[in-house]
Short mmCIF file of C-alpha atoms and ligand atoms in Angstrom, two decimals:
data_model
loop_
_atom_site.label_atom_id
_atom_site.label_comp_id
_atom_site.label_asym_id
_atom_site.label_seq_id
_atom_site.Cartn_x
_atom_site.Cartn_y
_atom_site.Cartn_z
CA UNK G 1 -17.27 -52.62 155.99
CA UNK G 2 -17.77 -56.51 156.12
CA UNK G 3 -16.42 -58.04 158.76
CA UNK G 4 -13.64 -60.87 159.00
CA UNK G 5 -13.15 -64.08 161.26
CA UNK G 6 -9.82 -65.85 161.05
CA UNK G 7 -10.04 -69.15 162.88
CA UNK G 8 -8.83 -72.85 163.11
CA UNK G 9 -4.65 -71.36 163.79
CA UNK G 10 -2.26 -69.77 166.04
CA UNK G 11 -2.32 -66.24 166.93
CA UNK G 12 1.26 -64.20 167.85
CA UNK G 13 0.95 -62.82 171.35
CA UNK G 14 3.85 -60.73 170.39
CA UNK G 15 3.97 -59.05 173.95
CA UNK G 16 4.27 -62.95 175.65
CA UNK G 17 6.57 -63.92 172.89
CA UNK G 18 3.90 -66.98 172.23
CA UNK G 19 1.68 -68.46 169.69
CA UNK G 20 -1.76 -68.87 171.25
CA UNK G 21 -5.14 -70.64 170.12
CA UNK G 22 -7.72 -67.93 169.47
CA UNK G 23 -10.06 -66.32 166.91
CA UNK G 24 -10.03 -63.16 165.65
CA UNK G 25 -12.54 -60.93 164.29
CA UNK G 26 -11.67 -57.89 161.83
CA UNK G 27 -14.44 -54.87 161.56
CA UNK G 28 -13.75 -50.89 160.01
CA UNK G 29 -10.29 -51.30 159.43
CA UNK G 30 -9.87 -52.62 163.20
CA UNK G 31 -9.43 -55.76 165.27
CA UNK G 32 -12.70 -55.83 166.55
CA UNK G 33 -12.48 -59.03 169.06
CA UNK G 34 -10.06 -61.83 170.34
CA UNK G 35 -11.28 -65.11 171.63
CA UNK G 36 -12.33 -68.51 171.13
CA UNK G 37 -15.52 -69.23 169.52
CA UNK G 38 -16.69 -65.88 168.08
CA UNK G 39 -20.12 -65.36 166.42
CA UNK G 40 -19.83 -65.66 163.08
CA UNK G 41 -23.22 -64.57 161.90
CA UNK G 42 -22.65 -61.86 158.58
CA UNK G 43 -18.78 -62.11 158.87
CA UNK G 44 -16.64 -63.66 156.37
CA UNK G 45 -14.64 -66.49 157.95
CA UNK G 46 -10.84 -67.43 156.82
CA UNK G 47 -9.84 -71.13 157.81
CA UNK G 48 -6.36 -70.55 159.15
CA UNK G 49 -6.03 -74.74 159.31
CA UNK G 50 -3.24 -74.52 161.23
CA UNK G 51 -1.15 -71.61 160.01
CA UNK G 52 -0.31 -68.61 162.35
CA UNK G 53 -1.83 -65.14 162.51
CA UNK G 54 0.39 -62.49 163.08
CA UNK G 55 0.68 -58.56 163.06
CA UNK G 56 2.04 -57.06 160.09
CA UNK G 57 6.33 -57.04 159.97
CA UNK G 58 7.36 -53.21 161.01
CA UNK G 59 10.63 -52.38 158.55
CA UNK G 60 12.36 -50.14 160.01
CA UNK G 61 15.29 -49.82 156.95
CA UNK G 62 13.76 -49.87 153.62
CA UNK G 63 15.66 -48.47 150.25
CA UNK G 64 12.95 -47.51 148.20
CA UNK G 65 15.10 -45.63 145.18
CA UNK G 66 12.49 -43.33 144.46
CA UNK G 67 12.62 -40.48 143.88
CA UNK G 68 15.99 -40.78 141.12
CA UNK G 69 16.46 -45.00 140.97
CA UNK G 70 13.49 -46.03 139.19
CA UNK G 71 15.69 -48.48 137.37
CA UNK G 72 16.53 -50.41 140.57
CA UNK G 73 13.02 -50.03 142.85
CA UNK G 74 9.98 -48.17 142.61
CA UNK G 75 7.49 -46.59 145.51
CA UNK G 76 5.04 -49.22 143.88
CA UNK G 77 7.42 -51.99 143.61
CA UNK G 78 9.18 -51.72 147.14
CA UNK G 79 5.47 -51.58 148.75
CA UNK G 80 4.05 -54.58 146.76
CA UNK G 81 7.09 -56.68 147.93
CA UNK G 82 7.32 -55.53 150.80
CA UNK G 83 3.37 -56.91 151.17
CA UNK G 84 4.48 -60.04 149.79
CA UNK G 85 7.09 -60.24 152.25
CA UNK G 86 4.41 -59.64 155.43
CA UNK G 87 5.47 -55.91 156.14
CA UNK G 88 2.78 -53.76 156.55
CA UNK G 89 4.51 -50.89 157.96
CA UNK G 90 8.25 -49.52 156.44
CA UNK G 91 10.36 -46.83 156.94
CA UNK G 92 12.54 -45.62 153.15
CA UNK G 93 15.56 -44.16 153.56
CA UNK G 94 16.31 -41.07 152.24
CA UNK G 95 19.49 -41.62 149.68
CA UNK G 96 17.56 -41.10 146.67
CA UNK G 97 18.17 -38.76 144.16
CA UNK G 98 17.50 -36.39 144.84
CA UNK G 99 18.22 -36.90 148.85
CA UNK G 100 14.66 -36.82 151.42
CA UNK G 101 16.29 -33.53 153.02
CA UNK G 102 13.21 -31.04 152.46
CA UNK G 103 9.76 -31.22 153.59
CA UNK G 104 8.18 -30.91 150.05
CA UNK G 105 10.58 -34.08 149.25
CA UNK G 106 8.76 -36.04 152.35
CA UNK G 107 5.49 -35.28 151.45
CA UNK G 108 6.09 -36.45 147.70
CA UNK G 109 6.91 -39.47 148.92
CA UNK G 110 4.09 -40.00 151.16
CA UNK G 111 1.64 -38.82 148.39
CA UNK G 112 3.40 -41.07 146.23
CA UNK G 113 3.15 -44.26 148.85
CA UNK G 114 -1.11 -43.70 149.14
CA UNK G 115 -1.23 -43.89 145.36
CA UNK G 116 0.57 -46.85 145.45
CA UNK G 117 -1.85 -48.27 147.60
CA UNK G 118 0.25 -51.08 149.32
CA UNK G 119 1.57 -51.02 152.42
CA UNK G 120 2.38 -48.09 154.85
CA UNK G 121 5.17 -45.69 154.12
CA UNK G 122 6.64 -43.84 156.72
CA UNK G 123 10.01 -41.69 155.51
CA UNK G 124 13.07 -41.09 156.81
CA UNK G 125 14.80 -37.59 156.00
CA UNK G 126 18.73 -37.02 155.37
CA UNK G 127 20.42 -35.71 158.54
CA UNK G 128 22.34 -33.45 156.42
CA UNK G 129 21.55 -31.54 153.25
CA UNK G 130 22.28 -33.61 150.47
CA UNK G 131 23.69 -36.14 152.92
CA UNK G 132 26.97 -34.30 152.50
CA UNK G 133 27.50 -34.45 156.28
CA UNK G 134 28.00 -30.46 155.77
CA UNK G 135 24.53 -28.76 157.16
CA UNK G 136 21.94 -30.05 159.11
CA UNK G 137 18.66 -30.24 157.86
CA UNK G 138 15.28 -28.62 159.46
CA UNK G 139 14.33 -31.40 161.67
CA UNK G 140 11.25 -30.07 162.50
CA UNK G 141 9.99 -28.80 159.41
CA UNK G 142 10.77 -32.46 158.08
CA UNK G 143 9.08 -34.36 161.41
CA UNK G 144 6.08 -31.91 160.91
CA UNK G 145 5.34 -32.58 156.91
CA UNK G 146 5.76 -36.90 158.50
CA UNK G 147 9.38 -37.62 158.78
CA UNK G 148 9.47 -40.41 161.50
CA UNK G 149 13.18 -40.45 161.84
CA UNK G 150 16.77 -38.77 160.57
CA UNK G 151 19.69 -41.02 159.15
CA UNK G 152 22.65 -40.03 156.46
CA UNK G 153 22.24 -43.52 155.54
CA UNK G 154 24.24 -45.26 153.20
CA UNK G 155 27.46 -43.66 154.65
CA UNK G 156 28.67 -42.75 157.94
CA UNK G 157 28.23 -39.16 159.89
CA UNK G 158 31.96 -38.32 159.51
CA UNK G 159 31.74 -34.99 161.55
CA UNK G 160 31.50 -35.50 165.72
CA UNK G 161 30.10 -31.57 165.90
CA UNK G 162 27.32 -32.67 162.94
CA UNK G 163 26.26 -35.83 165.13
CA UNK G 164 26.33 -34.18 168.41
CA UNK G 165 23.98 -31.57 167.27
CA UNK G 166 21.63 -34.03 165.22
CA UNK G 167 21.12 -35.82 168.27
CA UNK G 168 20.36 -32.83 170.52
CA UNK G 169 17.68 -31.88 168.12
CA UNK G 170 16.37 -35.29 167.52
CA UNK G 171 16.12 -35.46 171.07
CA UNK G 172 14.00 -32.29 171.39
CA UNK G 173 11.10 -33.60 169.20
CA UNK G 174 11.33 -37.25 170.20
CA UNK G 175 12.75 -38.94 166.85
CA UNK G 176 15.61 -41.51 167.05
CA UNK G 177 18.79 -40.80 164.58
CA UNK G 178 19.42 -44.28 162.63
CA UNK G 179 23.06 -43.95 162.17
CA UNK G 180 24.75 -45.70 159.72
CA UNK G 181 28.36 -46.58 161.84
CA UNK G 182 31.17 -46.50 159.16
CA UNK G 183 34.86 -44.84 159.56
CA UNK G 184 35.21 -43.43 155.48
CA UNK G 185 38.86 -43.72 156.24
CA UNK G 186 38.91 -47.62 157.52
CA UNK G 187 36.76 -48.98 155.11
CA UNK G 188 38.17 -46.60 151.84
CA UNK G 189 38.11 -49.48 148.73
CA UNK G 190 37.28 -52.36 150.19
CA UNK G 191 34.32 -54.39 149.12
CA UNK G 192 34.15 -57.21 151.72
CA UNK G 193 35.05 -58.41 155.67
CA UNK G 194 38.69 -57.60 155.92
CA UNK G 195 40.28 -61.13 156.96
CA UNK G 196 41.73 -64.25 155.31
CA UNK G 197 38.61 -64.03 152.63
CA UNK G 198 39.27 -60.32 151.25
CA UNK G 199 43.27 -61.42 151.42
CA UNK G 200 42.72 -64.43 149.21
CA UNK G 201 40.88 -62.33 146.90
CA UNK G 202 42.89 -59.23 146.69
CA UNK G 203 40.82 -57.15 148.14
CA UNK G 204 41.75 -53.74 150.86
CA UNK G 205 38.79 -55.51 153.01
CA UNK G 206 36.72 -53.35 155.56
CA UNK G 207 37.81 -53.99 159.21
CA UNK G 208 35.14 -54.45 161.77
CA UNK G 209 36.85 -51.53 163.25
CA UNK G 210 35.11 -49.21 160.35
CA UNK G 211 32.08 -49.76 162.22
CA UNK G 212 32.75 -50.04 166.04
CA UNK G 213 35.24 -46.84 166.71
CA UNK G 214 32.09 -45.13 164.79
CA UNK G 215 29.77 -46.70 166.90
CA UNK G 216 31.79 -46.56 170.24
CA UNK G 217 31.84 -42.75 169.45
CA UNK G 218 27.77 -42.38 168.70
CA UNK G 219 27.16 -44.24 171.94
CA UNK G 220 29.28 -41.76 173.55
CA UNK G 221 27.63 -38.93 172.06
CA UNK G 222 23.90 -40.07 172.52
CA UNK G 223 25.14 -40.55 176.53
CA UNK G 224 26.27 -36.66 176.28
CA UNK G 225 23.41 -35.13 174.70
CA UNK G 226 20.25 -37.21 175.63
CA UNK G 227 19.06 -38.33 172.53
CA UNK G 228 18.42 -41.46 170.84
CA UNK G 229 20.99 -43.41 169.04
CA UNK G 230 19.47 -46.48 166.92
CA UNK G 231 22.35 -48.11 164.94
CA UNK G 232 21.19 -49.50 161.89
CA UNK G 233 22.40 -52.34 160.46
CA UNK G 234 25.03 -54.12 163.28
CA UNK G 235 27.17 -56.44 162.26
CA UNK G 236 29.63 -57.08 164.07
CA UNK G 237 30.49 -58.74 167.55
CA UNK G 238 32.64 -55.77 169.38
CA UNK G 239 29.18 -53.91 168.24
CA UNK G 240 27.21 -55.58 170.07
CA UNK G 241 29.25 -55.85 173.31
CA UNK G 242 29.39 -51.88 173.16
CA UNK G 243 25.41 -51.88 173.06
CA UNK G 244 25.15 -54.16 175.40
CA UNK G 245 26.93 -52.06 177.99
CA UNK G 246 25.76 -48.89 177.01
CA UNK G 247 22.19 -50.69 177.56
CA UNK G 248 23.29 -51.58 181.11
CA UNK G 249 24.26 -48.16 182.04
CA UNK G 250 21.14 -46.60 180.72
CA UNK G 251 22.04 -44.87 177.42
CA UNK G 252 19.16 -44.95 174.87
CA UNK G 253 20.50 -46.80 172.30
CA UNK G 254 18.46 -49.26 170.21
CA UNK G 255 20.10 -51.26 167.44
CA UNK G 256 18.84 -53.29 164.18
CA UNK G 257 20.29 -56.26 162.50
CA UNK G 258 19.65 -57.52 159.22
CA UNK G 259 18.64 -61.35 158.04
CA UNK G 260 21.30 -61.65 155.85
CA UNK G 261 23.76 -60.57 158.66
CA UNK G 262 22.30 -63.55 161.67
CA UNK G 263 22.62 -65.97 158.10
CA UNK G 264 25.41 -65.63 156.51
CA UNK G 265 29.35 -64.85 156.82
CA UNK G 266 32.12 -64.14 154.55
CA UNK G 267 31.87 -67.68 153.58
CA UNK G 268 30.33 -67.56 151.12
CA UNK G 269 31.88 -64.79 149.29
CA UNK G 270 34.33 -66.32 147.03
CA UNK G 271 31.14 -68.46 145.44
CA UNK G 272 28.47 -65.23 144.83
CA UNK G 273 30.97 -62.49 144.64
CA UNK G 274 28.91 -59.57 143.72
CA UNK G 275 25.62 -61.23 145.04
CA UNK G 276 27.87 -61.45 148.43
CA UNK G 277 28.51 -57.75 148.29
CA UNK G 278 26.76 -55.42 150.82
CA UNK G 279 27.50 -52.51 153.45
CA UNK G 280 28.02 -53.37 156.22
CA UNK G 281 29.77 -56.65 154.75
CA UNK G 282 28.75 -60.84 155.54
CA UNK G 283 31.60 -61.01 158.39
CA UNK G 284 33.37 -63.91 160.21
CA UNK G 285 31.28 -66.79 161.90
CA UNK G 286 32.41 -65.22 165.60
CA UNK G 287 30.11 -61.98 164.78
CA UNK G 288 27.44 -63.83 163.26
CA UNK G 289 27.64 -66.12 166.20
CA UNK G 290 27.38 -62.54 168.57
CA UNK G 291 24.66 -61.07 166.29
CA UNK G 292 22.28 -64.00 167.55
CA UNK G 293 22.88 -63.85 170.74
CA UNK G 294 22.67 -60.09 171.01
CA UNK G 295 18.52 -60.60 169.24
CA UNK G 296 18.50 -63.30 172.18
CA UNK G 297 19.23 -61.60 174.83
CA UNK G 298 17.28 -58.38 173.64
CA UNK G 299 20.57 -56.35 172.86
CA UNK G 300 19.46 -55.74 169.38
CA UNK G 301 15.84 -54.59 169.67
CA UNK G 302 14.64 -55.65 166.21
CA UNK G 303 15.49 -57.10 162.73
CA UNK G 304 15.40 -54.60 159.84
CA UNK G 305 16.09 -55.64 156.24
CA UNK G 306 17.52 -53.00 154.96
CA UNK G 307 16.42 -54.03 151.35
CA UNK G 308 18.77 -52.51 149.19
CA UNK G 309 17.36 -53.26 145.30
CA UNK G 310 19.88 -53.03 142.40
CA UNK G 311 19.67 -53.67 138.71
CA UNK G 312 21.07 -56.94 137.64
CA UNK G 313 23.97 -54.99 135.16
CA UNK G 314 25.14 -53.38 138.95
CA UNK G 315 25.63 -56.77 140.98
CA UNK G 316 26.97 -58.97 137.99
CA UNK G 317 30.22 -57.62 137.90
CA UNK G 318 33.46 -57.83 139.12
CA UNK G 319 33.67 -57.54 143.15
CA UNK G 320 35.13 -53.99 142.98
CA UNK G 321 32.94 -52.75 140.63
CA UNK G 322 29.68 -54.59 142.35
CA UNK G 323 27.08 -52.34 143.82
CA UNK G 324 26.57 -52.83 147.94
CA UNK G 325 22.95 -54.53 148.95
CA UNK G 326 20.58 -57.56 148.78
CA UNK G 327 16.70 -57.18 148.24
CA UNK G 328 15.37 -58.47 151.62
CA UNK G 329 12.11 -57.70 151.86
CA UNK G 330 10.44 -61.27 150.43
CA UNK G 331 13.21 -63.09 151.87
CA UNK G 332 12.88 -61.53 155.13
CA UNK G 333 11.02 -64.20 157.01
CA UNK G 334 12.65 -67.54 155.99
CA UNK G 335 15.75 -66.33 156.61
CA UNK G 336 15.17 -64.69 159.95
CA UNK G 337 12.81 -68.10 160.84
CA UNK G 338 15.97 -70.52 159.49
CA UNK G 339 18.68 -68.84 161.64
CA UNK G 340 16.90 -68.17 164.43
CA UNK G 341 13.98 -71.01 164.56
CA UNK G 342 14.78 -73.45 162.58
CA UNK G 343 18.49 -73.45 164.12
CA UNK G 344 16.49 -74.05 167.79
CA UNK G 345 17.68 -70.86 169.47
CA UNK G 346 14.25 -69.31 170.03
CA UNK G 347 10.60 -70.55 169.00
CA UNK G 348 8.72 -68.61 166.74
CA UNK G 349 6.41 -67.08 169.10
CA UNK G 350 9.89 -65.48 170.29
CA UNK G 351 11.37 -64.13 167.42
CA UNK G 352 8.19 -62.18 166.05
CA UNK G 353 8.49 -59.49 168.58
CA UNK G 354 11.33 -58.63 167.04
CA UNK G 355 9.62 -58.01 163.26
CA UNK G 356 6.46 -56.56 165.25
CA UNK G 357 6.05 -55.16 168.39
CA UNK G 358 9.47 -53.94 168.94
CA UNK G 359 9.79 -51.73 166.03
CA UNK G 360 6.57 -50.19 166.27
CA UNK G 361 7.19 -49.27 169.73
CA UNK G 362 10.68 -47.85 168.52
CA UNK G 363 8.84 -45.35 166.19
CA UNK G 364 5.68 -45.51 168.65
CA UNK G 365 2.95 -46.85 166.55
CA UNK G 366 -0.12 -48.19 167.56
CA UNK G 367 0.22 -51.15 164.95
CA UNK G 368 2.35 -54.20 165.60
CA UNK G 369 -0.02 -56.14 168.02
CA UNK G 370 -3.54 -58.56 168.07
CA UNK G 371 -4.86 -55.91 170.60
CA UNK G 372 -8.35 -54.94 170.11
CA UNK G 373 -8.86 -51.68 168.28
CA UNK G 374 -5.63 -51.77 167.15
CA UNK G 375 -5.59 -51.04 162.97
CA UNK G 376 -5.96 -54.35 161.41
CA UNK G 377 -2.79 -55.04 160.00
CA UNK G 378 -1.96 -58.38 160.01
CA UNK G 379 -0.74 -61.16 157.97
CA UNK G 380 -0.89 -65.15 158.01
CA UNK G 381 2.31 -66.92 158.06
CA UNK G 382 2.88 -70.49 156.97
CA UNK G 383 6.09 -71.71 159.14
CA UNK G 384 6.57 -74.84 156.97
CA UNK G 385 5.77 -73.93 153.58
CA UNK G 386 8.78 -74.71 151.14
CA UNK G 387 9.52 -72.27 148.15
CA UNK G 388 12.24 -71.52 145.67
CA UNK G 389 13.53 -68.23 145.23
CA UNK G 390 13.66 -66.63 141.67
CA UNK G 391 13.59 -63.87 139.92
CA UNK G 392 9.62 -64.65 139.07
CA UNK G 393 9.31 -65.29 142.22
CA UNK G 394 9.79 -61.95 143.69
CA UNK G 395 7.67 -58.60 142.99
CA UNK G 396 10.82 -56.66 143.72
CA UNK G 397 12.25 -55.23 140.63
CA UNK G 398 15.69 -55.91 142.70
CA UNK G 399 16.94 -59.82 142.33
CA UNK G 400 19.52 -59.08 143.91
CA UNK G 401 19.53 -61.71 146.67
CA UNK G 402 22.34 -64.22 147.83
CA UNK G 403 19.53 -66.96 147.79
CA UNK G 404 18.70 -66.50 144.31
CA UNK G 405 17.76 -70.18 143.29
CA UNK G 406 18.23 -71.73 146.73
CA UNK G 407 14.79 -73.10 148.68
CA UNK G 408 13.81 -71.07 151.63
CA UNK G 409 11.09 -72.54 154.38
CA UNK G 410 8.90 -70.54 155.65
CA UNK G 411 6.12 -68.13 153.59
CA UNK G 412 3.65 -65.37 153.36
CA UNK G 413 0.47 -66.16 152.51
CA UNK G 414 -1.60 -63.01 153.22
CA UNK G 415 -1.06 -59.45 154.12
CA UNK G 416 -4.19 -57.24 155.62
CA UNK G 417 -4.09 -53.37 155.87
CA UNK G 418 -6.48 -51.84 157.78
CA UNK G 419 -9.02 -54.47 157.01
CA UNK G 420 -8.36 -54.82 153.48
CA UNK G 421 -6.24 -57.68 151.92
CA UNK G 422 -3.84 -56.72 149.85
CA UNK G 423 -1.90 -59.66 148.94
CA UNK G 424 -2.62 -63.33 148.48
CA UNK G 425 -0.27 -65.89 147.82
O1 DOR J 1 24.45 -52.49 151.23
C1 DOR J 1 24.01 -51.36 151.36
N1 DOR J 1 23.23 -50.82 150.42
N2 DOR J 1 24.34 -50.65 152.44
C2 DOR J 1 24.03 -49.34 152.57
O2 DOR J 1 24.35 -48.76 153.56
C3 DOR J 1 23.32 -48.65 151.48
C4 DOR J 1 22.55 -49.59 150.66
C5 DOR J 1 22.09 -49.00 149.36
O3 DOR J 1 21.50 -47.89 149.39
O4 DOR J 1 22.25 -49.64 148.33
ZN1 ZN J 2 23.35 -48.43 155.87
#
């Protein structure tokens, strides 16, 4: 296979946190070398002039609709924008229709994923059959056919007994359970943040309290049993002061949070309605302000989209009636770069950990790192580069995003698989 020199930028030392001036050299599917001045003799050389060179994003919370929601996201559309959006590596949750609760299910969708022949697919399976929050599925008959990880995602586990055990047996073959925190009861009919915002609008609201009492109980029950609790999706501030001490006393407990959560707020509700909509709801600016400094001070381990594609006809209607999600994945890194970078709480070189390293080292890959003889997935990220988002601008079949027609800074401009470039901007 020829080989590849990337030169003239920045490379992400994602383990320092910094941006370094280096060279890089791509051979079989593999970084090959690190360093200044490599030969270039037979290798093709890409001018970087400037730009930085970064492992592939790691997505750990990916809706990919398929099997059942071809009208909102396909296998082949989620992977091509998630490549566009400089993922390399994503994990799909498993509320499709029907639900990623039997090995024959997780193989489809790996099968399905090659032939699409984007970006790496690794799948989640339902905790319980049907994600009823009845049975528990085979955990190891789904970890052995390539499930990386267990979640009833897209609702909460409303049974203690049900969670308890899914961690114990999670625990046993070393998988993490991504729980979705969310009280049925609490948050039964309401659409957005319960405060002043789903008041004005009429609307029951969902408390913060929906997610923490489920959350203070998880944390609870991964210190009991052993096992691995990563919460998916935080989003709100009490959240993140329960991690943060469970942290300190040494329960394992990782947690995600999404762009549009460290972005936004309720704010902006009463102007997108529908396009505002998503579960866990934009809250206040006092758990927004939390979120951030829970990615600073490494209580949330990484940022995870949770792209959650719709069909226009399911987000342009009435707030009750409004489907829950944003697509995420092309947005991803201008809106993670704008609230984190551009706002002057971390430098670059310091957020990208949290889109790289971190995750893979959640799921334990051997991607998400410039580390010689690690695979070659990597992508080139212009910080500066200015863009408007539309619908024809994004290979999602979801345009579902709250920054439809807004300019975002920050871009893509090449995504590498295992050597092989797969998207160009
Ligand atoms: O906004 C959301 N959309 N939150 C979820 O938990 C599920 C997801 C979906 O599947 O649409
Ligand atoms: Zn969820």
């Amino acid at each position: 296979m020829d080989k590849i020199i990337f030169r003239n930028g920045w490379l992400a030392d994602v383990e320092r946190g910094q941006l370094v001036e280096a060279e890089l050299m791509v051979a079989d599917g593999q970084i090959a070398a690190i360093g200044p001045n490599l030969a270039t003799s037979g290798a093709r050389v890409i001018d970087l002039a400037g730009r930085v060179l970064s492992p592939g994003f790691i997505d750990l919370h990916v809706h990919l609709r398929e099997p059942g929601f071809e009208y909102k996201e396909t296998i082949r559309s989620g992977t091509r924008a998630a490549a566009a959006g400089g993922f390399t590596t994503i994990a799909c949750m498993p509320n499709t229709n029907p639900v990623l609760d039997s090995p024959e299910l997780i193989s489809w969708v790996q099968a399905q994923a090659r032939a699409a022949g984007a970006v790496k697919v690794l799948p989640i399976a339902a905790i319980s059959l049907g994600q009823e929050g009845k049975l528990i599925n085979d955990f190891a008959a789904l970890k052995a056919n390539g499930a990386v990880a267990f979640s009833d995602d897209g609702r909460g586990v409303n049974s203690s007994r049900l969670m308890l055990t899914a961690l114990q047996v999670a625990r046993d073959l070393g998988c993490p359970i991504m729980a979705h925190e969310e009280d049925a009861e609490l948050a039964a009919g309401g659409s957005i943040n319960f405060g002043p915002i789903s008041e004005q609008l009429g609307d029951p609201g969902i408390p913060a309290a929906a997610e923490y009492t489920m959350l203070a109980r998880d944390i609870y029950l991964a210190e009991m049993s052993g096992g691995h609790l990563h919460v998916c999706h935080v989003s709100t501030a009490e959240s993140v002061r329960l991690i943060r001490a469970a942290k300190k006393r040494g329960v394992k407990v990782t947690a995600e949070v999404a762009p549009h959560h460290l972005a936004l707020t309720e704010a902006v509700v009463p102007a997108l309605l529908g396009q505002a909509k998503v579960n866990p709801p934009l809250r206040s600016e006092t758990d927004r302000q939390e979120l951030l400094a829970g990615v600073i001070d490494g209580t949330i381990d990484v940022i995870a989209t949770d792209h959650a594609p719709h069909a226009n006809h399911e987000k342009t209607v009435p707030l009750q009636q409004a489907a829950f999600g944003f697509s995420g994945l092309e947005t991803a890194f201008a809106v993670t770069q704008q609230a984190l970078v551009l706002s002057g709480l971390l430098t670059l070189g310091e957020l990208l950990p949290a889109l790289t390293c971190r995750p893979a080292a959640l799921l334990g890959l051997p991607q998400g790192r410039l580390v010689v003889g690690a695979p070659a997935d990597l992508i080139v990220l212009d910080p500066h580069a200015r863009w408007q988002v539309t619908p024809e601008s994004l290979l999602s079949q979801g345009k579902n995003t709250p920054w439809l027609g807004q300019e975002l800074t920050g871009r893509v401009l090449l995504t590498m698989i295992d050597g092989q470039i797969i998207f160009e901007a």
